């Protein structure tokens, strides 16, 4: 899918009309870049999940945000019959947190290392929250000191009752993003959910694996929308 098709698809996955913005993330120095540097622009859609009406009056407002063109990247993922699998990222968090900035930062980290950090369920994108809030480059946003989470765990989405949404394009019938390459065997685009986690939770993940971490989060009934929640470890 190209950008317009991806926007149309993602817009049907969340309620309301999206606000689309083009975001550039300041990434920290790495082996490839000797100093802090800007990512390529990445467009993100934001959806308000709170309209202030009815029984929502006592609820804390939430925001969903999703990438709209991360799928332009080949990530080395293959499905049945060698179908090329592309991924868009999303997160649902409380509206007073920079949800769209996190999604853009995570997407930029993936674009920087698309095969090493391909966002398959069970993979952690290290320091994604710190990158999103500027803390990774020594420029933390106001209020960032209150955030207890630092990284994101990629997970199979659990917000849709009828399963993980995806779009399959047959060989020879793909519409491509600018700068994208063809997928001769066809392509499937799907969604990965981002779950912010703490340093201590990352330690559990590294010691016992993603399943143990997910079980710990579920056992503690952790509020995964809250970037200031207590660690479950």
Short mmCIF file of C-alpha atoms in Angstrom, two decimals:
data_model
loop_
_atom_site.label_atom_id
_atom_site.label_comp_id
_atom_site.label_asym_id
_atom_site.label_seq_id
_atom_site.Cartn_x
_atom_site.Cartn_y
_atom_site.Cartn_z
CA UNK A 1 0.00 0.00 0.00
CA UNK A 2 1.09 3.55 -0.58
CA UNK A 3 0.64 6.34 1.97
CA UNK A 4 -2.94 7.25 1.04
CA UNK A 5 -4.04 3.63 1.09
CA UNK A 6 -2.35 3.03 4.43
CA UNK A 7 -3.97 6.15 5.87
CA UNK A 8 -7.40 4.95 4.70
CA UNK A 9 -6.83 1.49 6.21
CA UNK A 10 -5.53 2.74 9.55
CA UNK A 11 -8.32 5.34 9.78
CA UNK A 12 -10.83 2.50 9.75
CA UNK A 13 -9.17 0.77 12.69
CA UNK A 14 -9.77 3.55 15.24
CA UNK A 15 -12.75 5.80 15.98
CA UNK A 16 -12.94 9.40 14.80
CA UNK A 17 -10.96 11.36 12.27
CA UNK A 18 -7.17 11.24 12.56
CA UNK A 19 -4.80 14.14 12.92
CA UNK A 20 -1.88 13.37 10.63
CA UNK A 21 1.51 14.91 11.25
CA UNK A 22 4.98 14.45 9.81
CA UNK A 23 7.49 13.87 12.58
CA UNK A 24 11.27 13.93 12.75
CA UNK A 25 12.91 12.25 15.73
CA UNK A 26 16.30 13.19 17.16
CA UNK A 27 18.16 9.90 17.48
CA UNK A 28 21.21 9.37 19.72
CA UNK A 29 24.68 8.67 18.37
CA UNK A 30 25.27 5.07 17.34
CA UNK A 31 27.82 2.92 15.57
CA UNK A 32 26.49 4.18 12.25
CA UNK A 33 26.26 7.82 13.31
CA UNK A 34 28.95 9.33 15.49
CA UNK A 35 26.67 12.04 16.83
CA UNK A 36 23.02 12.74 17.54
CA UNK A 37 21.12 12.99 14.27
CA UNK A 38 17.64 13.50 12.85
CA UNK A 39 15.59 10.62 11.53
CA UNK A 40 13.86 10.63 8.16
CA UNK A 41 10.38 12.19 8.36
CA UNK A 42 7.67 9.71 9.32
CA UNK A 43 3.95 10.42 9.17
CA UNK A 44 1.81 9.45 12.13
CA UNK A 45 -1.96 9.48 12.72
CA UNK A 46 -3.43 10.43 16.10
CA UNK A 47 -6.92 9.49 17.26
CA UNK A 48 -8.70 10.84 20.33
CA UNK A 49 -10.46 7.98 22.11
CA UNK A 50 -12.41 10.35 24.39
CA UNK A 51 -15.22 12.66 23.35
CA UNK A 52 -16.26 13.88 26.82
CA UNK A 53 -19.81 12.63 26.45
CA UNK A 54 -21.98 10.03 28.14
CA UNK A 55 -20.37 7.72 30.69
CA UNK A 56 -16.86 8.76 29.59
CA UNK A 57 -16.99 11.83 31.82
CA UNK A 58 -15.07 10.16 34.64
CA UNK A 59 -12.56 8.41 32.40
CA UNK A 60 -9.03 9.59 31.83
CA UNK A 61 -8.74 10.66 28.17
CA UNK A 62 -6.82 8.30 25.91
CA UNK A 63 -5.06 8.70 22.58
CA UNK A 64 -4.14 6.16 19.95
CA UNK A 65 -1.38 6.83 17.45
CA UNK A 66 -0.14 4.78 14.51
CA UNK A 67 2.56 5.04 11.89
CA UNK A 68 1.33 5.47 8.31
CA UNK A 69 4.41 4.73 6.24
CA UNK A 70 6.72 2.47 8.23
CA UNK A 71 5.62 -0.18 5.75
CA UNK A 72 7.88 1.41 3.14
CA UNK A 73 10.73 -0.54 4.76
CA UNK A 74 11.73 -4.09 3.90
CA UNK A 75 12.25 -5.78 7.27
CA UNK A 76 13.30 -9.26 6.24
CA UNK A 77 9.97 -10.76 7.38
CA UNK A 78 8.27 -13.42 5.28
CA UNK A 79 4.93 -15.17 5.47
CA UNK A 80 3.48 -18.12 3.58
CA UNK A 81 4.80 -18.54 0.02
CA UNK A 82 7.53 -15.99 0.85
CA UNK A 83 5.03 -13.13 1.06
CA UNK A 84 6.77 -9.93 2.14
CA UNK A 85 5.43 -8.82 5.53
CA UNK A 86 5.42 -5.11 6.34
CA UNK A 87 4.46 -3.59 9.71
CA UNK A 88 2.88 -0.42 11.06
CA UNK A 89 3.17 0.41 14.78
CA UNK A 90 0.59 1.77 17.20
CA UNK A 91 0.24 2.63 20.87
CA UNK A 92 -2.74 3.48 23.05
CA UNK A 93 -1.89 5.69 26.02
CA UNK A 94 -3.29 8.45 28.17
CA UNK A 95 -3.68 11.70 26.32
CA UNK A 96 -1.36 13.64 28.63
CA UNK A 97 1.59 11.56 27.39
CA UNK A 98 3.31 12.16 24.00
CA UNK A 99 1.79 9.09 22.37
CA UNK A 100 2.41 10.16 18.77
CA UNK A 101 6.02 11.06 19.57
CA UNK A 102 6.57 7.56 20.95
CA UNK A 103 5.15 5.88 17.87
CA UNK A 104 7.29 8.09 15.63
CA UNK A 105 10.41 7.40 17.70
CA UNK A 106 9.83 3.66 17.66
CA UNK A 107 9.25 3.78 13.91
CA UNK A 108 12.43 5.79 13.40
CA UNK A 109 14.45 3.26 15.42
CA UNK A 110 13.07 0.48 13.24
CA UNK A 111 13.87 2.42 10.05
CA UNK A 112 17.42 2.91 11.32
CA UNK A 113 17.88 -0.88 11.67
CA UNK A 114 14.89 -2.43 9.82
CA UNK A 115 16.05 -6.04 10.00
CA UNK A 116 17.87 -5.95 13.34
CA UNK A 117 14.89 -4.21 15.00
CA UNK A 118 12.05 -5.57 12.86
CA UNK A 119 9.05 -5.10 15.18
CA UNK A 120 7.95 -8.70 15.56
CA UNK A 121 5.96 -9.63 18.67
CA UNK A 122 8.30 -10.30 21.57
CA UNK A 123 11.04 -7.88 20.49
CA UNK A 124 12.04 -4.87 22.58
CA UNK A 125 12.95 -1.52 21.01
CA UNK A 126 15.47 -0.27 23.58
CA UNK A 127 15.15 3.29 24.94
CA UNK A 128 12.23 4.11 22.63
CA UNK A 129 10.49 6.16 25.34
CA UNK A 130 13.72 7.98 26.18
CA UNK A 131 14.21 8.77 22.50
CA UNK A 132 10.62 10.02 22.19
CA UNK A 133 10.97 12.34 25.18
CA UNK A 134 14.43 13.65 24.29
CA UNK A 135 16.04 12.06 27.34
CA UNK A 136 18.24 9.85 25.13
CA UNK A 137 19.96 12.92 23.69
CA UNK A 138 20.15 14.93 26.91
CA UNK A 139 17.17 17.14 26.05
CA UNK A 140 14.31 15.72 28.15
CA UNK A 141 10.90 17.26 27.64
CA UNK A 142 9.14 18.87 30.57
CA UNK A 143 7.71 16.21 32.86
CA UNK A 144 9.85 13.38 31.49
CA UNK A 145 11.32 12.78 34.93
CA UNK A 146 7.95 11.40 36.02
CA UNK A 147 7.95 8.65 33.40
CA UNK A 148 8.89 5.26 34.85
CA UNK A 149 8.92 3.48 31.47
CA UNK A 150 11.89 3.64 29.11
CA UNK A 151 11.56 0.99 26.40
CA UNK A 152 8.78 -0.62 24.36
CA UNK A 153 7.88 -4.26 23.93
CA UNK A 154 6.36 -5.20 20.58
CA UNK A 155 3.24 -7.28 21.05
CA UNK A 156 0.41 -8.94 19.15
CA UNK A 157 -2.42 -6.38 19.31
CA UNK A 158 -5.12 -7.14 21.86
CA UNK A 159 -7.42 -4.16 21.23
CA UNK A 160 -9.44 -5.73 18.38
CA UNK A 161 -11.81 -8.54 19.31
CA UNK A 162 -11.89 -10.00 15.80
CA UNK A 163 -8.14 -10.50 15.50
CA UNK A 164 -5.12 -8.65 14.18
CA UNK A 165 -5.97 -6.44 11.18
CA UNK A 166 -3.99 -6.93 8.01
CA UNK A 167 -4.12 -6.20 4.30
CA UNK A 168 -2.84 -8.60 1.64
CA UNK A 169 -1.75 -7.41 -1.80
CA UNK A 170 -1.31 -9.89 -4.62
CA UNK A 171 1.86 -10.06 -6.74
CA UNK A 172 1.92 -7.44 -9.46
CA UNK A 173 -0.85 -5.38 -7.84
CA UNK A 174 1.04 -3.42 -5.18
CA UNK A 175 0.84 0.33 -4.69
CA UNK A 176 4.18 1.47 -3.32
CA UNK A 177 5.28 4.19 -0.93
CA UNK A 178 7.74 6.72 -2.29
CA UNK A 179 11.17 5.10 -2.29
CA UNK A 180 9.72 1.63 -1.69
CA UNK A 181 10.71 -1.49 -3.61
CA UNK A 182 8.45 -4.10 -5.16
CA UNK A 183 7.50 -7.40 -3.50
CA UNK A 184 7.36 -9.97 -6.33
CA UNK A 185 5.69 -12.60 -4.11
CA UNK A 186 3.02 -10.22 -2.83
CA UNK A 187 2.80 -8.37 0.46
CA UNK A 188 0.89 -8.40 3.72
CA UNK A 189 0.79 -5.32 5.97
CA UNK A 190 -0.12 -5.84 9.61
CA UNK A 191 -0.09 -3.99 12.95
CA UNK A 192 2.16 -4.34 16.00
CA UNK A 193 1.23 -2.86 19.37
CA UNK A 194 3.81 -1.03 21.50
CA UNK A 195 3.84 -1.66 25.26
CA UNK A 196 6.05 0.70 27.31
CA UNK A 197 8.14 -1.10 29.96
CA UNK A 198 10.53 -0.11 32.74
CA UNK A 199 14.25 -0.84 33.12
CA UNK A 200 13.50 -3.52 35.72
CA UNK A 201 10.94 -5.13 33.41
CA UNK A 202 13.53 -5.12 30.63
CA UNK A 203 15.79 -7.03 33.01
CA UNK A 204 13.11 -9.70 33.48
CA UNK A 205 12.67 -9.86 29.71
CA UNK A 206 16.40 -10.39 29.18
CA UNK A 207 16.57 -13.07 31.89
CA UNK A 208 13.36 -15.01 31.23
CA UNK A 209 11.99 -13.89 27.87
CA UNK A 210 8.94 -12.01 26.63
CA UNK A 211 6.37 -14.54 27.78
CA UNK A 212 7.51 -14.22 31.39
CA UNK A 213 7.30 -10.44 31.16
CA UNK A 214 3.81 -10.52 29.65
CA UNK A 215 2.68 -12.90 32.39
CA UNK A 216 4.09 -10.57 35.05
CA UNK A 217 2.32 -7.57 33.53
CA UNK A 218 -0.96 -9.49 33.36
CA UNK A 219 -0.65 -10.85 36.90
CA UNK A 220 -0.12 -7.32 38.24
CA UNK A 221 -2.98 -5.97 36.09
CA UNK A 222 -0.55 -3.26 34.96
CA UNK A 223 -2.11 -0.23 33.29
CA UNK A 224 -0.14 -0.28 30.04
CA UNK A 225 -1.51 3.14 29.04
CA UNK A 226 0.23 4.79 31.99
CA UNK A 227 3.84 5.88 31.48
CA UNK A 228 4.18 6.67 35.20
CA UNK A 229 2.96 3.31 36.51
CA UNK A 230 4.84 1.26 39.04
CA UNK A 231 7.14 -1.48 37.77
CA UNK A 232 5.84 -5.04 38.13
CA UNK A 233 9.36 -6.27 38.93
#
